[in-house]
Amino acid sequence: MLVVKKFGGTSVANKERIYNVARRCIEEYQKGNDVVVVLSAMGKMTDELIELAKSVNPNPSKREMDMLFTTGEQTSVALMAMAMAALGVPAISLNAFQVAMHTTSNYGNARLKRIDTERIRHELESRKIVIVTGFQGINKYDDYTTLGRGGSDTTAVALAAALRADKCEIYTDVDGVYTADPRIVKTAKKLDEITYDEMLDLATLGAGVLHNRSVEMAKKYGVQLVVRSSLTSEEGTVVKEDVKVERMLVSGVAVDKSAERISVVGLADKPGTAFRLFDALAKANINVDMILQSVGRDNSKDITFTVDGNCGEEALKVIEDNKTRLNYQHVEIEKNVCKVSVVGAGMMSNPGVAAKMFECLYNEHINIKMISTSEIRVTVLIDVNEAERAANAIHDIFGLAE
Ligand code: ADP
Ligand code: ASP
Ligand code: MG
């Protein structure tokens, strides 16, 4: 059996934790299985590298940031191989170049295109544990790229798919996927199972327990995922296509504090306006989420949308740089906002979820700034200071704590 095991930053934060992970992997190896381990950078190292970079240059290029980031994962894989060797088990660490993890060229947010499996297979055949750097790739210029924050989960799933692994386990600092972030909602409950679609929505809407692209990829290639704790032997949560249990109306609540809202005021009310605006943003690789367009009057209209927190300023700059082409009066950015969402496949056949959520926010005197929905989710944009209160109240009203 071939098993891919991924461990996040907290799971390899210090020497003791590295040895803990090494022992868990060796246990698997000693059952006669092939073991591929994917690691994140130790503890908060990626955040520290960002701080370090900014102390040298407040606006570092994305290429150099990726070059810097890759040192984080490279440190943890090398130390893990050393720990395993000290425990008497042959292991080898490999980075994105050595494996050859090919990605698209965009730095900071690259997508995996192809993984060469030859080197890994060769090392597994000689009965080594193979330890691979998460989060990083290489592009057509032979430069390092990274997959976006939290991207090591995606490396693990991609490797599991490419190697046709029998199991893909994501080990983290909580013992599974909960009905809400257990750090925000104390009454959150662990789920035994969740569908790819629900998990994808939760992850995209702020449940950082899994990188959303890892879920997208798991669904595409049929990789069954298990999310579990690196510190306990609890069962964890299985992420898969169909779940056995009767669906609750709502399966989870997600909070995304990284959202920012941009309003472009006084645009021309004529065909092509929205196209020009979102085309400019798309060309700059900026992902737009909720979009609201006001009813046109006096031949003018306003368009408001949200972007991921890391690119609000970038979006603003793109819009300002295109002022003549876009032809608007002014543009504003609001940073103190967050998205709170409810997700659940049960919603498809049960009307009234949105109304119930809005009533709950009304009872809490929380103002809704924007709304967006899909078949299986409802998202509202509210003031960031009300995030915790809203998440707890919504979690409660849908009976998720029971
Ligand atoms: P790792 O470093 O292992 O990748 P992350 O910090 O990326 O760990 O993800 C784990 C964290 O995700 C948890 O500590 C928890 O606070 C957060 N989280 C957010 N939403 C959820 C959820 N629905 N279920 C479980 N954890 C969640
Ligand atoms: N180290 C990277 C990050 O902190 C990737 C990961 O942990 O998945 O975002
Ligand atoms: Mg993570």
Short mmCIF file of C-alpha atoms and ligand atoms in Angstrom, two decimals:
data_model
loop_
_atom_site.label_atom_id
_atom_site.label_comp_id
_atom_site.label_asym_id
_atom_site.label_seq_id
_atom_site.Cartn_x
_atom_site.Cartn_y
_atom_site.Cartn_z
CA MET A 1 0.00 0.00 0.00
CA LEU A 2 1.21 3.55 -0.79
CA VAL A 3 0.31 6.23 1.74
CA VAL A 4 0.76 10.01 1.44
CA LYS A 5 0.88 11.80 4.79
CA LYS A 6 0.93 15.59 5.04
CA PHE A 7 1.90 17.44 8.22
CA GLY A 8 1.29 21.18 8.71
CA GLY A 9 3.45 23.80 10.40
CA THR A 10 2.37 23.21 14.02
CA SER A 11 2.96 19.48 13.60
CA VAL A 12 6.66 20.08 12.84
CA ALA A 13 7.14 23.25 14.91
CA ASN A 14 10.07 21.98 17.02
CA LYS A 15 12.42 19.05 17.55
CA GLU A 16 9.94 17.04 19.68
CA ARG A 17 7.17 17.46 17.13
CA ILE A 18 9.52 16.49 14.29
CA TYR A 19 10.37 13.29 16.15
CA ASN A 20 6.68 12.67 16.83
CA VAL A 21 5.95 12.90 13.10
CA ALA A 22 8.99 10.79 12.23
CA ARG A 23 7.76 8.02 14.56
CA ARG A 24 4.24 8.07 13.12
CA CYS A 25 5.61 7.75 9.60
CA ILE A 26 8.01 4.99 10.60
CA GLU A 27 5.11 3.06 12.14
CA GLU A 28 3.39 3.12 8.75
CA TYR A 29 6.63 2.16 6.99
CA GLN A 30 7.20 -0.77 9.32
CA LYS A 31 3.84 -2.22 8.33
CA GLY A 32 5.49 -2.74 4.94
CA ASN A 33 3.85 0.25 3.27
CA ASP A 34 5.42 2.82 0.95
CA VAL A 35 5.34 6.20 2.68
CA VAL A 36 5.50 9.63 1.04
CA VAL A 37 5.52 12.53 3.52
CA VAL A 38 4.66 16.12 2.59
CA LEU A 39 5.68 18.85 5.01
CA SER A 40 4.97 22.53 5.58
CA ALA A 41 7.50 24.98 6.97
CA MET A 42 8.07 24.74 10.73
CA GLY A 43 5.60 26.64 12.94
CA LYS A 44 5.06 30.20 11.76
CA MET A 45 8.18 30.28 9.61
CA THR A 46 6.34 31.38 6.46
CA ASP A 47 4.90 34.40 8.32
CA GLU A 48 8.35 35.17 9.72
CA LEU A 49 9.86 35.06 6.23
CA ILE A 50 7.25 37.61 5.08
CA GLU A 51 8.20 39.91 7.97
CA LEU A 52 11.87 39.46 7.23
CA ALA A 53 11.36 40.27 3.54
CA LYS A 54 9.33 43.38 4.35
CA SER A 55 12.03 44.63 6.71
CA VAL A 56 14.43 44.58 3.77
CA ASN A 57 12.04 45.84 1.09
CA PRO A 58 8.41 46.82 1.77
CA ASN A 59 7.46 45.77 -1.77
CA PRO A 60 9.40 42.61 -2.56
CA SER A 61 8.86 41.01 -5.96
CA LYS A 62 6.73 37.87 -6.02
CA ARG A 63 9.55 35.92 -7.63
CA GLU A 64 11.95 36.68 -4.81
CA MET A 65 9.25 36.00 -2.21
CA ASP A 66 8.80 32.51 -3.65
CA MET A 67 12.54 31.98 -3.66
CA LEU A 68 12.53 32.91 0.03
CA PHE A 69 9.39 30.89 0.94
CA THR A 70 10.82 27.67 -0.43
CA THR A 71 13.57 27.74 2.20
CA GLY A 72 10.89 27.14 4.87
CA GLU A 73 9.70 23.82 3.50
CA GLN A 74 13.24 22.84 2.55
CA THR A 75 14.33 23.25 6.19
CA SER A 76 11.59 20.99 7.54
CA VAL A 77 12.06 18.18 5.02
CA ALA A 78 15.83 18.04 5.58
CA LEU A 79 15.38 17.97 9.38
CA MET A 80 12.73 15.24 9.07
CA ALA A 81 15.05 13.06 6.98
CA MET A 82 17.74 13.56 9.65
CA ALA A 83 15.32 12.60 12.44
CA MET A 84 14.28 9.42 10.60
CA ALA A 85 17.91 8.53 9.95
CA ALA A 86 18.62 9.01 13.66
CA LEU A 87 15.78 6.55 14.35
CA GLY A 88 17.48 4.09 12.02
CA VAL A 89 15.14 4.31 9.02
CA PRO A 90 16.34 5.25 5.53
CA ALA A 91 14.69 8.47 4.36
CA ILE A 92 15.36 11.08 1.70
CA SER A 93 14.13 14.66 1.36
CA LEU A 94 13.27 16.11 -2.05
CA ASN A 95 12.33 19.65 -3.05
CA ALA A 96 10.16 20.74 -5.99
CA PHE A 97 13.11 20.71 -8.39
CA GLN A 98 14.30 17.28 -7.43
CA VAL A 99 10.86 15.72 -7.77
CA ALA A 100 10.01 18.02 -10.60
CA MET A 101 6.68 19.54 -9.60
CA HIS A 102 5.72 21.60 -12.65
CA THR A 103 3.42 24.57 -12.14
CA THR A 104 2.04 27.51 -14.08
CA SER A 105 4.34 30.51 -14.09
CA ASN A 106 2.54 32.93 -11.76
CA TYR A 107 4.57 33.46 -8.61
CA GLY A 108 2.76 33.34 -5.28
CA ASN A 109 -0.32 31.62 -6.65
CA ALA A 110 0.83 28.98 -9.12
CA ARG A 111 -1.19 25.90 -10.09
CA LEU A 112 0.30 22.44 -10.30
CA LYS A 113 0.34 21.15 -13.89
CA ARG A 114 2.31 17.92 -13.79
CA ILE A 115 4.39 15.94 -11.32
CA ASP A 116 7.20 13.66 -12.43
CA THR A 117 6.94 10.54 -10.30
CA GLU A 118 10.05 8.72 -11.49
CA ARG A 119 12.45 9.90 -8.77
CA ILE A 120 9.93 9.28 -5.97
CA ARG A 121 9.13 5.79 -7.29
CA HIS A 122 12.81 5.00 -7.56
CA GLU A 123 13.44 6.04 -3.93
CA LEU A 124 10.39 4.10 -2.72
CA GLU A 125 11.63 1.01 -4.53
CA SER A 126 14.85 1.19 -2.54
CA ARG A 127 12.62 1.17 0.59
CA LYS A 128 13.16 4.77 1.65
CA ILE A 129 10.60 7.07 3.19
CA VAL A 130 10.33 9.97 0.75
CA ILE A 131 9.84 13.43 2.27
CA VAL A 132 8.68 16.13 -0.14
CA THR A 133 8.47 19.91 0.32
CA GLY A 134 4.86 21.11 0.28
CA PHE A 135 3.66 24.44 -1.15
CA GLN A 136 6.39 24.84 -3.80
CA GLY A 137 6.78 24.11 -7.50
CA ILE A 138 8.86 25.11 -10.49
CA ASN A 139 7.75 26.98 -13.59
CA LYS A 140 8.83 26.98 -17.22
CA TYR A 141 11.61 29.47 -16.46
CA ASP A 142 13.08 27.00 -13.94
CA ASP A 143 12.12 29.37 -11.13
CA TYR A 144 10.52 28.40 -7.86
CA THR A 145 6.83 29.17 -7.47
CA THR A 146 4.44 28.68 -4.56
CA LEU A 147 0.84 27.50 -4.58
CA GLY A 148 -0.68 30.16 -2.29
CA ARG A 149 -0.85 30.17 1.51
CA GLY A 150 -1.79 26.77 2.91
CA GLY A 151 -0.77 25.14 -0.38
CA SER A 152 0.99 22.11 1.11
CA ASP A 153 -2.37 20.32 1.32
CA THR A 154 -2.60 20.67 -2.46
CA THR A 155 0.91 19.26 -2.92
CA ALA A 156 -0.14 16.21 -0.88
CA VAL A 157 -3.34 15.58 -2.83
CA ALA A 158 -1.57 16.11 -6.16
CA LEU A 159 1.12 13.62 -5.17
CA ALA A 160 -1.51 11.12 -4.01
CA ALA A 161 -3.24 11.44 -7.38
CA ALA A 162 -0.03 11.25 -9.42
CA LEU A 163 1.26 8.22 -7.48
CA ARG A 164 -2.20 6.61 -7.32
CA ALA A 165 -1.78 6.37 -3.57
CA ASP A 166 -4.11 4.16 -1.55
CA LYS A 167 -4.50 6.77 1.19
CA CYS A 168 -3.99 10.53 1.60
CA GLU A 169 -3.93 11.73 5.19
CA ILE A 170 -3.75 15.40 6.18
CA TYR A 171 -2.44 15.72 9.74
CA THR A 172 -3.00 19.04 11.48
CA ASP A 173 -3.48 20.68 14.89
CA VAL A 174 -7.21 19.84 15.19
CA ASP A 175 -8.61 16.32 15.03
CA GLY A 176 -10.76 16.80 11.95
CA VAL A 177 -13.13 19.12 10.13
CA TYR A 178 -15.58 20.80 12.51
CA THR A 179 -18.96 22.44 11.99
CA ALA A 180 -17.06 25.75 12.42
CA ASP A 181 -13.53 26.83 13.29
CA PRO A 182 -13.24 25.45 16.85
CA ARG A 183 -11.09 28.45 17.77
CA ILE A 184 -13.98 30.80 16.97
CA VAL A 185 -17.00 28.66 17.87
CA LYS A 186 -16.34 26.73 21.08
CA THR A 187 -19.42 24.53 20.61
CA ALA A 188 -18.34 23.36 17.13
CA LYS A 189 -18.65 19.60 16.57
CA LYS A 190 -16.33 17.31 14.67
CA LEU A 191 -17.79 15.80 11.49
CA ASP A 192 -17.11 12.14 10.71
CA GLU A 193 -17.61 12.69 7.00
CA ILE A 194 -18.11 15.57 4.60
CA THR A 195 -18.63 15.71 0.82
CA TYR A 196 -16.05 17.24 -1.51
CA ASP A 197 -18.51 19.94 -2.53
CA GLU A 198 -19.31 21.01 1.02
CA MET A 199 -15.64 20.93 1.99
CA LEU A 200 -14.71 22.90 -1.10
CA ASP A 201 -17.19 25.62 -0.21
CA LEU A 202 -16.13 25.68 3.45
CA ALA A 203 -12.44 25.86 2.48
CA THR A 204 -13.04 28.56 -0.12
CA LEU A 205 -15.11 30.56 2.35
CA GLY A 206 -12.46 30.61 5.05
CA ALA A 207 -12.22 27.20 6.75
CA GLY A 208 -8.43 27.13 6.56
CA VAL A 209 -8.23 23.52 7.72
CA LEU A 210 -7.79 22.52 4.06
CA HIS A 211 -6.46 24.53 1.10
CA ASN A 212 -9.43 24.85 -1.24
CA ARG A 213 -7.49 23.70 -4.30
CA SER A 214 -6.56 20.49 -2.50
CA VAL A 215 -10.27 19.70 -2.21
CA GLU A 216 -10.91 20.65 -5.84
CA MET A 217 -8.11 18.31 -6.89
CA ALA A 218 -9.23 15.51 -4.57
CA LYS A 219 -12.70 15.63 -6.14
CA LYS A 220 -11.33 15.73 -9.67
CA TYR A 221 -9.05 12.72 -9.20
CA GLY A 222 -11.22 10.84 -6.69
CA VAL A 223 -8.66 11.02 -3.90
CA GLN A 224 -10.35 10.23 -0.59
CA LEU A 225 -8.91 12.49 2.11
CA VAL A 226 -8.69 12.02 5.83
CA VAL A 227 -8.12 15.07 8.04
CA ARG A 228 -6.80 14.16 11.48
CA SER A 229 -4.59 15.28 14.34
CA SER A 230 -0.83 14.70 14.40
CA LEU A 231 -0.93 14.66 18.20
CA THR A 232 -3.73 12.17 18.92
CA SER A 233 -4.91 8.93 17.38
CA GLU A 234 -8.53 10.11 16.92
CA GLU A 235 -10.29 8.92 13.76
CA GLY A 236 -10.54 12.26 11.95
CA THR A 237 -12.87 13.37 9.15
CA VAL A 238 -13.21 11.65 5.78
CA VAL A 239 -13.71 13.94 2.77
CA LYS A 240 -15.35 12.05 -0.11
CA GLU A 241 -18.00 12.07 -2.83
CA ASP A 242 -21.00 10.60 -0.99
CA VAL A 243 -21.64 10.48 2.70
CA LYS A 244 -23.71 7.84 4.47
CA VAL A 245 -25.31 9.93 7.18
CA GLU A 246 -28.58 11.81 6.67
CA ARG A 247 -27.61 15.38 5.75
CA MET A 248 -28.25 18.14 8.20
CA LEU A 249 -29.76 21.25 6.65
CA VAL A 250 -26.45 23.02 7.17
CA SER A 251 -23.14 21.24 7.74
CA GLY A 252 -20.88 24.11 8.65
CA VAL A 253 -20.22 27.79 9.21
CA ALA A 254 -17.11 29.49 7.80
CA VAL A 255 -15.55 32.86 8.57
CA ASP A 256 -13.15 34.64 6.24
CA LYS A 257 -11.54 37.67 7.78
CA SER A 258 -9.24 38.25 4.83
CA ALA A 259 -12.00 39.71 2.63
CA GLU A 260 -11.87 43.36 1.52
CA ARG A 261 -14.57 45.34 -0.25
CA ILE A 262 -13.96 47.66 -3.18
CA SER A 263 -16.57 50.05 -4.57
CA VAL A 264 -16.19 51.70 -7.94
CA VAL A 265 -18.58 54.64 -7.97
CA GLY A 266 -20.01 56.53 -10.95
CA LEU A 267 -19.31 54.13 -13.80
CA ALA A 268 -21.01 54.61 -17.16
CA ASP A 269 -24.34 52.74 -17.30
CA LYS A 270 -23.77 51.09 -20.69
CA PRO A 271 -22.70 47.72 -22.14
CA GLY A 272 -19.07 46.77 -21.56
CA THR A 273 -18.54 48.57 -18.24
CA ALA A 274 -18.44 45.46 -16.07
CA PHE A 275 -16.41 43.63 -18.69
CA ARG A 276 -13.70 46.30 -18.76
CA LEU A 277 -13.47 46.43 -14.96
CA PHE A 278 -13.29 42.70 -14.33
CA ASP A 279 -11.12 42.07 -17.37
CA ALA A 280 -8.51 44.49 -16.00
CA LEU A 281 -8.61 42.65 -12.64
CA ALA A 282 -8.47 39.22 -14.25
CA LYS A 283 -5.43 40.23 -16.32
CA ALA A 284 -3.71 41.16 -13.07
CA ASN A 285 -4.60 37.70 -11.70
CA ILE A 286 -6.92 39.12 -9.05
CA ASN A 287 -9.75 36.87 -7.90
CA VAL A 288 -13.06 38.61 -7.39
CA ASP A 289 -15.76 37.11 -5.26
CA MET A 290 -19.10 38.74 -4.31
CA ILE A 291 -20.28 41.28 -6.88
CA LEU A 292 -23.04 43.83 -6.46
CA GLN A 293 -24.15 46.33 -9.10
CA SER A 294 -26.39 49.20 -8.18
CA VAL A 295 -29.38 50.09 -10.37
CA GLY A 296 -28.25 52.62 -12.92
CA ARG A 297 -29.59 56.14 -12.68
CA ASP A 298 -28.46 59.36 -14.42
CA ASN A 299 -26.53 57.16 -16.84
CA SER A 300 -24.23 56.04 -14.05
CA LYS A 301 -23.92 52.98 -11.82
CA ASP A 302 -21.73 51.66 -9.00
CA ILE A 303 -20.09 48.24 -8.83
CA THR A 304 -19.01 46.81 -5.48
CA PHE A 305 -17.09 43.57 -5.07
CA THR A 306 -14.93 41.67 -2.62
CA VAL A 307 -11.40 40.36 -3.10
CA ASP A 308 -9.13 38.25 -0.97
CA GLY A 309 -7.40 40.36 1.70
CA ASN A 310 -3.98 39.99 0.24
CA CYS A 311 -4.90 41.73 -2.98
CA GLY A 312 -7.19 44.64 -2.04
CA GLU A 313 -4.44 47.23 -2.51
CA GLU A 314 -3.35 45.56 -5.73
CA ALA A 315 -6.93 45.65 -7.06
CA LEU A 316 -7.18 49.32 -6.12
CA LYS A 317 -3.99 50.09 -8.01
CA VAL A 318 -5.20 48.23 -11.14
CA ILE A 319 -8.44 50.25 -11.08
CA GLU A 320 -6.62 53.55 -10.56
CA ASP A 321 -4.11 52.74 -13.29
CA ASN A 322 -7.04 52.14 -15.67
CA LYS A 323 -9.02 55.23 -14.65
CA THR A 324 -9.30 56.67 -18.15
CA ARG A 325 -10.40 53.41 -19.73
CA LEU A 326 -12.84 52.51 -16.95
CA ASN A 327 -14.23 56.03 -16.66
CA TYR A 328 -15.55 56.28 -13.09
CA GLN A 329 -15.86 59.01 -10.48
CA HIS A 330 -14.04 57.45 -7.56
CA VAL A 331 -13.02 54.15 -5.99
CA GLU A 332 -13.08 53.13 -2.30
CA ILE A 333 -11.67 50.25 -0.30
CA GLU A 334 -13.14 48.94 2.96
CA LYS A 335 -10.88 46.62 4.93
CA ASN A 336 -12.85 46.06 8.14
CA VAL A 337 -15.19 43.49 6.65
CA CYS A 338 -15.45 39.73 6.78
CA LYS A 339 -17.46 36.97 5.16
CA VAL A 340 -19.59 34.61 7.19
CA SER A 341 -21.11 31.67 5.34
CA VAL A 342 -23.31 28.68 5.96
CA VAL A 343 -22.71 25.62 3.81
CA GLY A 344 -24.76 22.46 3.43
CA ALA A 345 -25.91 20.09 0.71
CA GLY A 346 -29.23 19.80 2.61
CA MET A 347 -30.03 23.37 1.54
CA MET A 348 -30.79 22.28 -2.02
CA SER A 349 -34.09 20.72 -1.03
CA ASN A 350 -34.99 22.99 1.89
CA PRO A 351 -35.96 26.61 1.34
CA GLY A 352 -35.60 29.16 4.12
CA VAL A 353 -31.93 28.84 5.04
CA ALA A 354 -31.10 32.37 3.92
CA ALA A 355 -34.13 33.81 5.73
CA LYS A 356 -33.18 31.99 8.92
CA MET A 357 -29.60 33.29 8.72
CA PHE A 358 -30.74 36.87 8.07
CA GLU A 359 -33.23 36.69 10.94
CA CYS A 360 -30.45 35.50 13.22
CA LEU A 361 -28.25 38.46 12.23
CA TYR A 362 -31.19 40.82 12.69
CA ASN A 363 -31.70 39.49 16.23
CA GLU A 364 -28.02 40.16 16.87
CA HIS A 365 -28.36 43.70 15.40
CA ILE A 366 -25.70 42.90 12.81
CA ASN A 367 -25.93 44.78 9.53
CA ILE A 368 -25.47 42.86 6.27
CA LYS A 369 -23.37 44.72 3.70
CA MET A 370 -23.49 42.19 0.84
CA ILE A 371 -25.07 38.81 0.15
CA SER A 372 -24.21 36.01 -2.24
CA THR A 373 -25.61 32.50 -2.57
CA SER A 374 -25.14 29.24 -4.43
CA GLU A 375 -27.13 26.00 -4.32
CA ILE A 376 -25.38 24.89 -1.17
CA ARG A 377 -24.27 28.08 0.57
CA VAL A 378 -25.27 31.54 1.75
CA THR A 379 -22.59 34.16 2.38
CA VAL A 380 -22.93 37.57 4.00
CA LEU A 381 -20.40 40.36 4.29
CA ILE A 382 -20.44 42.06 7.70
CA ASP A 383 -18.21 44.21 9.92
CA VAL A 384 -15.14 42.22 10.98
CA ASN A 385 -15.66 43.13 14.64
CA GLU A 386 -18.92 41.20 14.58
CA ALA A 387 -17.48 38.04 13.04
CA GLU A 388 -17.26 35.95 16.19
CA ARG A 389 -20.71 36.91 17.46
CA ALA A 390 -22.28 36.25 14.08
CA ALA A 391 -20.57 32.88 13.60
CA ASN A 392 -21.61 31.67 17.05
CA ALA A 393 -25.20 32.84 16.70
CA ILE A 394 -25.58 31.30 13.23
CA HIS A 395 -23.94 28.06 14.38
CA ASP A 396 -26.44 27.94 17.23
CA ILE A 397 -29.57 28.74 15.26
CA PHE A 398 -28.96 25.89 12.81
CA GLY A 399 -28.56 23.47 15.70
CA LEU A 400 -24.98 22.57 14.84
CA ALA A 401 -23.87 22.42 18.46
CA GLU A 402 -26.47 19.81 19.44
P1 ADP B 1 -1.73 23.22 9.17
O1 ADP B 1 -0.55 24.06 9.54
O2 ADP B 1 -1.69 21.87 9.78
O3 ADP B 1 -1.98 23.18 7.70
P2 ADP B 1 -3.86 25.15 9.47
O4 ADP B 1 -3.66 26.22 10.49
O5 ADP B 1 -3.66 25.49 8.04
O6 ADP B 1 -2.97 23.90 9.89
O7 ADP B 1 -5.33 24.53 9.62
C1 ADP B 1 -5.81 24.09 10.86
C2 ADP B 1 -6.65 25.17 11.50
O8 ADP B 1 -7.82 25.40 10.72
C3 ADP B 1 -7.21 24.82 12.87
O9 ADP B 1 -6.30 25.12 13.88
C4 ADP B 1 -8.49 25.65 12.95
O10 ADP B 1 -8.34 26.79 13.76
C5 ADP B 1 -8.74 26.09 11.52
N1 ADP B 1 -10.10 25.82 11.04
C6 ADP B 1 -10.89 26.71 10.37
N2 ADP B 1 -12.08 26.18 10.10
C7 ADP B 1 -12.07 24.92 10.58
C8 ADP B 1 -13.03 23.84 10.59
N3 ADP B 1 -14.24 23.97 10.04
N4 ADP B 1 -12.67 22.68 11.17
C9 ADP B 1 -11.47 22.52 11.72
N5 ADP B 1 -10.53 23.49 11.74
C10 ADP B 1 -10.81 24.68 11.19
N1 ASP B 2 4.08 27.09 4.69
C1 ASP B 2 3.04 27.53 3.80
C2 ASP B 2 2.09 28.49 4.53
O1 ASP B 2 2.30 28.76 5.69
C3 ASP B 2 2.29 26.40 3.16
C4 ASP B 2 1.47 25.54 4.10
O2 ASP B 2 1.66 25.59 5.31
O3 ASP B 2 0.64 24.77 3.61
O4 ASP B 2 1.20 29.00 3.93
MG MG B 3 -2.93 24.48 6.37
#
